Structures are given as structure tokens and as C-alpha cells.
Coordinates of C-alpha atoms in Angstrom, one line a residue:
M1 CA 40.1 -66.9 9.8
G2 CA 41.8 -67.5 6.4
N3 CA 42.7 -63.9 5.6
I4 CA 44.4 -62.7 8.8
T5 CA 45.6 -59.6 7.0
D6 CA 42.1 -58.0 7.0
F7 CA 41.8 -58.5 10.7
V8 CA 45.1 -56.9 11.5
K9 CA 44.6 -54.1 9.0
G10 CA 41.1 -53.4 10.6
T11 CA 42.8 -53.2 14.0
F12 CA 45.3 -50.6 12.8
D13 CA 42.7 -48.7 10.7
Q14 CA 40.5 -48.4 13.9
F15 CA 43.5 -47.0 15.8
G16 CA 44.4 -44.7 12.8
N17 CA 40.8 -43.3 13.0
S18 CA 41.3 -42.5 16.7
A19 CA 44.6 -40.9 16.0
N20 CA 43.2 -38.8 13.2
K21 CA 40.3 -37.7 15.5
A22 CA 42.9 -36.8 18.1
V23 CA 44.8 -34.7 15.6
Q24 CA 41.6 -32.8 14.6
L25 CA 40.6 -32.2 18.3
V26 CA 44.0 -31.0 19.5
S27 CA 44.2 -28.5 16.6
Q28 CA 40.6 -27.4 17.0
S29 CA 40.1 -23.9 18.2
P30 CA 37.9 -23.3 21.3
Q31 CA 35.8 -21.0 19.1
S32 CA 35.0 -23.8 16.7
N33 CA 32.0 -24.9 18.7
D34 CA 29.9 -21.7 18.6
Q35 CA 27.4 -22.7 21.3
L36 CA 30.0 -24.0 23.8
W37 CA 32.2 -21.0 23.2
Q38 CA 29.2 -18.6 23.8
V39 CA 28.7 -20.3 27.2
I40 CA 32.4 -19.8 28.0
V41 CA 32.2 -16.1 27.0
N42 CA 29.1 -15.7 29.2
V43 CA 30.8 -17.2 32.2
Y44 CA 33.9 -15.1 31.4
N45 CA 31.8 -11.9 31.4
V46 CA 30.3 -12.8 34.8
V47 CA 33.7 -13.6 36.3
L48 CA 35.5 -10.5 34.8
P49 CA 34.0 -8.1 37.4
I50 CA 35.2 -10.4 40.2
G51 CA 38.6 -10.2 38.6
F52 CA 38.5 -6.4 38.7
V53 CA 37.4 -6.5 42.4
L54 CA 40.4 -8.8 43.2
V55 CA 42.7 -6.4 41.3
V56 CA 41.6 -3.5 43.5
A57 CA 41.9 -5.7 46.7
Y58 CA 45.4 -7.0 45.7
F59 CA 46.4 -3.4 44.8
Y60 CA 45.4 -2.1 48.2
M61 CA 47.1 -5.0 50.0
D62 CA 50.3 -4.4 48.1
M63 CA 50.1 -0.6 48.7
L64 CA 49.5 -1.1 52.4
G65 CA 52.4 -3.5 52.7
K66 CA 54.7 -1.0 51.0
S67 CA 53.4 1.9 53.0
I68 CA 54.3 0.1 56.2
T69 CA 57.9 -0.5 54.9
L70 CA 58.1 3.2 53.8
E71 CA 58.7 2.3 50.1
Y72 CA 56.3 5.0 49.1
M73 CA 58.6 7.7 50.4
R74 CA 59.9 7.9 46.8
W75 CA 57.5 9.1 44.1
E76 CA 59.0 6.6 41.6
N77 CA 57.6 3.8 43.6
V78 CA 54.2 5.4 43.7
A79 CA 54.2 5.9 39.9
K80 CA 55.4 2.3 39.3
T81 CA 52.6 0.9 41.4
L82 CA 50.0 3.0 39.6
F83 CA 51.4 2.0 36.3
K84 CA 51.2 -1.7 37.2
L85 CA 47.5 -1.2 38.1
V86 CA 46.8 0.3 34.7
V87 CA 48.7 -2.4 32.9
C88 CA 47.0 -5.2 34.9
K89 CA 43.5 -3.7 34.1
M90 CA 44.4 -3.7 30.4
I91 CA 45.6 -7.3 30.5
L92 CA 42.5 -8.4 32.4
Q93 CA 40.3 -6.8 29.8
N94 CA 42.1 -8.6 27.0
V95 CA 43.0 -11.9 28.7
L96 CA 40.6 -13.7 26.4
Q97 CA 42.6 -12.7 23.4
L98 CA 45.9 -13.5 25.2
L99 CA 44.7 -17.1 25.9
T100 CA 43.4 -17.7 22.4
G101 CA 46.7 -16.4 21.0
I102 CA 48.6 -19.0 23.1
F103 CA 46.3 -21.7 21.9
A104 CA 46.8 -20.6 18.3
I105 CA 50.5 -21.1 18.6
S106 CA 50.2 -24.7 19.9
S107 CA 47.4 -25.4 17.3
S108 CA 49.7 -24.3 14.5
I109 CA 52.5 -26.6 15.8
V110 CA 50.0 -29.5 16.0
A111 CA 48.7 -28.8 12.5
D112 CA 52.3 -28.8 11.0
I113 CA 53.1 -32.1 12.8
G114 CA 49.8 -33.7 11.7
L115 CA 50.3 -32.8 8.1
S116 CA 53.9 -34.0 7.9
T117 CA 53.3 -37.3 9.7
N118 CA 51.4 -40.4 8.4
I119 CA 49.2 -41.0 11.4
T120 CA 46.8 -43.3 9.5
L121 CA 49.4 -46.1 9.2
N122 CA 48.5 -46.7 5.5
S123 CA 52.1 -47.7 4.6
I124 CA 52.4 -50.7 6.9
D125 CA 53.1 -54.0 5.2
Y126 CA 50.9 -56.7 6.6
T127 CA 52.3 -59.5 4.4
P128 CA 54.6 -61.0 7.1
I129 CA 51.6 -61.5 9.4
Q130 CA 49.7 -63.4 6.7
Q131 CA 52.8 -65.4 5.9
A132 CA 53.3 -66.3 9.5
W133 CA 49.7 -67.4 9.7
D134 CA 49.9 -69.5 6.5
K135 CA 53.1 -71.1 7.7
L136 CA 51.4 -72.6 10.7
G137 CA 49.1 -74.8 8.6
I138 CA 45.8 -76.2 9.6
T139 CA 47.4 -79.1 11.5
N140 CA 49.1 -76.8 14.0
I141 CA 46.1 -76.2 16.2
G142 CA 48.0 -75.0 19.2
G143 CA 50.1 -72.5 17.2
M144 CA 46.9 -71.2 15.5
I145 CA 45.2 -70.7 18.9
M146 CA 48.2 -68.8 20.3
F147 CA 48.4 -66.7 17.1
V148 CA 44.7 -65.8 17.4
M149 CA 45.0 -65.0 21.1
N150 CA 47.9 -62.7 20.3
L151 CA 45.8 -61.0 17.7
G152 CA 42.9 -60.6 20.1
L153 CA 45.2 -59.1 22.7
L154 CA 46.6 -56.8 20.1
R155 CA 43.1 -55.6 19.1
T156 CA 42.1 -55.1 22.7
I157 CA 45.1 -53.1 23.6
M158 CA 44.9 -51.0 20.4
F159 CA 41.2 -50.3 21.2
I160 CA 42.0 -49.3 24.8
V161 CA 44.8 -47.0 23.6
G162 CA 42.5 -45.4 21.0
I163 CA 39.9 -44.8 23.6
A164 CA 42.5 -43.4 26.0
I165 CA 43.7 -40.9 23.3
T166 CA 40.1 -39.7 22.8
V167 CA 39.4 -39.4 26.5
I168 CA 42.6 -37.5 27.2
V169 CA 42.1 -35.1 24.3
Y170 CA 38.5 -34.4 25.3
G171 CA 39.7 -33.9 28.9
R172 CA 42.3 -31.4 27.6
M173 CA 39.5 -29.5 25.7
I174 CA 37.4 -29.2 28.9
E175 CA 40.4 -28.0 30.8
I176 CA 41.1 -25.3 28.2
Y177 CA 37.5 -24.2 28.4
L178 CA 37.5 -24.0 32.2
Y179 CA 40.8 -22.1 32.2
T180 CA 39.5 -19.6 29.7
A181 CA 36.2 -19.0 31.5
L182 CA 37.7 -18.5 34.9
S183 CA 40.9 -16.7 33.8
P184 CA 40.2 -13.3 35.3
I185 CA 40.4 -14.6 38.8
P186 CA 44.1 -15.9 38.7
M187 CA 45.2 -13.1 36.3
A188 CA 44.1 -10.5 38.8
G189 CA 47.1 -11.4 40.8
L190 CA 49.4 -9.6 38.4
V191 CA 48.9 -6.3 40.2
G192 CA 50.6 -7.4 43.5
D193 CA 54.1 -8.5 44.2
N194 CA 53.0 -11.3 46.5
T195 CA 50.2 -12.5 44.1
R196 CA 52.0 -12.2 40.8
S197 CA 53.3 -15.7 41.0
T198 CA 49.7 -17.0 40.9
A199 CA 49.0 -15.2 37.6
L200 CA 52.3 -16.3 36.0
N201 CA 51.8 -19.9 37.1
F202 CA 48.3 -19.8 35.6
I203 CA 49.7 -18.7 32.2
K204 CA 52.3 -21.5 32.4
S205 CA 49.6 -24.0 33.3
Y206 CA 47.4 -22.8 30.4
A207 CA 50.4 -23.0 28.0
A208 CA 51.1 -26.5 29.3
V209 CA 47.5 -27.7 28.6
C210 CA 47.9 -26.3 25.0
L211 CA 51.3 -28.0 24.7
Q212 CA 49.9 -31.3 25.9
G213 CA 48.3 -31.6 22.4
V214 CA 51.7 -31.4 20.8
V215 CA 53.1 -34.0 23.2
I216 CA 50.2 -36.4 22.5
L217 CA 50.6 -36.0 18.7
V218 CA 54.4 -36.5 18.9
C219 CA 53.9 -39.6 20.9
V220 CA 51.4 -41.0 18.5
A221 CA 53.7 -40.1 15.5
L222 CA 56.6 -41.9 17.1
Y223 CA 54.5 -44.9 17.9
S224 CA 53.3 -45.2 14.3
G225 CA 56.9 -44.9 13.1
L226 CA 57.9 -47.8 15.4
L227 CA 55.2 -49.9 13.9
K228 CA 56.2 -49.2 10.3
S229 CA 59.9 -49.7 10.9
A230 CA 60.0 -52.9 13.0
A231 CA 57.1 -54.5 14.6
I232 CA 55.0 -55.8 11.7
G233 CA 58.0 -57.2 9.8
S234 CA 58.7 -60.0 12.3
G235 CA 55.5 -62.0 12.2
E236 CA 54.0 -63.4 15.4
T237 CA 56.9 -62.1 17.5
G238 CA 56.0 -58.7 16.0
L239 CA 52.5 -58.9 17.5
V240 CA 53.9 -59.2 21.0
T241 CA 56.2 -56.2 20.3
I242 CA 53.3 -54.2 19.1
C243 CA 51.4 -55.0 22.3
M244 CA 54.4 -53.8 24.3
Y245 CA 54.6 -50.6 22.2
S246 CA 50.9 -50.0 22.7
C247 CA 51.2 -50.4 26.5
V248 CA 54.1 -48.0 26.6
L249 CA 52.1 -45.5 24.5
L250 CA 49.2 -45.7 26.9
L251 CA 51.4 -44.9 29.8
I252 CA 53.0 -42.0 27.9
L253 CA 49.6 -40.5 27.1
V254 CA 48.6 -40.6 30.7
K255 CA 51.8 -38.8 31.6
S256 CA 51.5 -36.3 28.7
G257 CA 49.9 -33.6 30.9
S258 CA 52.6 -33.7 33.6
W259 CA 55.4 -33.7 31.0
A260 CA 53.8 -30.6 29.3
K261 CA 53.8 -28.9 32.7
K262 CA 57.5 -29.7 33.2
L263 CA 58.3 -28.2 29.8
T264 CA 56.5 -24.9 30.6
G265 CA 57.7 -24.8 34.2
A266 CA 54.1 -24.9 35.6
M267 CA 53.5 -25.9 39.2

């Protein structure tokens, strides 16, 4: 292993490819896959009548409850309830456009971050790693073994983190498709005072899933910045630091979904 730089550079290039793929996936519109989107639209069209049935059921439940408490003694309350029914029906008919609009906002943020951040790690200086390897010399067998073990650990961790990014991003995409296809059911709750929280929490949860892509990208961008600014420049010690950074990144990615929900106030 004379030229250790190629090995380290290959490790980071592999991670950079995973990061770039994540950037493309989190900014990719659900409609980009025509066949899959058609399946989602078909499911949505099947679920939509169920949503209308739930709207009527929630409306009558709400009307019955207010009738018992004599709230309908005033005509203003009757008009307000009927207006809510009309608005809810309009929202339910256009919920697909509403959700794609929310996703478009997060996709725009992701695209801006991705364009302004060097996720590919091309600017990393690998010279200190090669210098640290050359300094060991062929006689320092123990040091060379430890150095190679550190490199192997680094490559393994970076590979795991790269796979984790891909899995989390694909999981997010599936969640977006499921939310979109079944959206008429929770959105039907807008019509009732007692069920409105379900619809509002659904919107927050959908926004959180979209925002998760931004959180993932920011974490990866911060990680790449740490590597460029500190870790590589310290030779073998830097490899241990990189491994620590990679483990932290992996934990952060796992928590990205819950953090996004906290940011949007979703339950």
C-alpha cells in the first residue's frame, strides 16, 4: 500500500457519491417517477370518496354536538358551520396540489443548499495522510498495521454512513408517497372542531417529512466542512477524528426525522 492517498481519496469519493445521490433524491419531486406517481394518484382517487364520507360524518357529529349545547340558536353559527363544510370540501378536492406545494418549498431549499455547498469533498488535502504514512517507514511494522487498521475502520464507517443516508432518504420518499396517497382521510377532519387537530397534525407531519430532507443535507454539509477544516490535516490522529465525526453523523441522520417534527410542531 505505497500510495495511501488513493485509498483515502477513494473512501471519500465513495461517500461523496452517496451524499450527491442523497441531494438528488431529497430534491426530487414525487412526480418525477411517472409510473409510481400514477399509482399514488390512483390510490388517492380511490381514497378521496372515503374522505368525503368522513367529512359528512364529522360534519353531522359536530352539528349534533352543537345542537345539544344550543349553539345553533344563532344563525351566525349555522352559517359558519356550513361555510366550514364548503371550505373543507374545496380543500379536500385540492389537497394533492397543497401537498405538492409544500414539497416544492422544501425542494427549493434543498436545491439552494446543495448548489452552494461542496458535498463532493473535492477540496480535501490528502497530503498529510500520505506524509504520515511515509514517515512510518517500512521498519515500523506495528505502526503500519495500526495505520492500516485505522484506514479500514474509516472506510467501513464511511460506507455504513453512506448506506444510512441512502436508506433514510429512500424511507423518506416512501413516507411522502404514503402521506400523499392517503391524505384525504386525515384531511377530512378539518370540518369538525373535535377532529380538526388530526388534519392540522397531518399537515405538520407532512411538512416535517419534507423538512427532513433539508435537515439531512445540512448535516452532511456540516460534516463535509468539518473534514475539510480539521480532520485530514492531522495525519493518523485525524483518521480517528474522522471516524468519530462519521459516527456522530450517523446518529444525527437517524434522529433527523424526529428533529424535523420538532421544528414543525408535529406530534
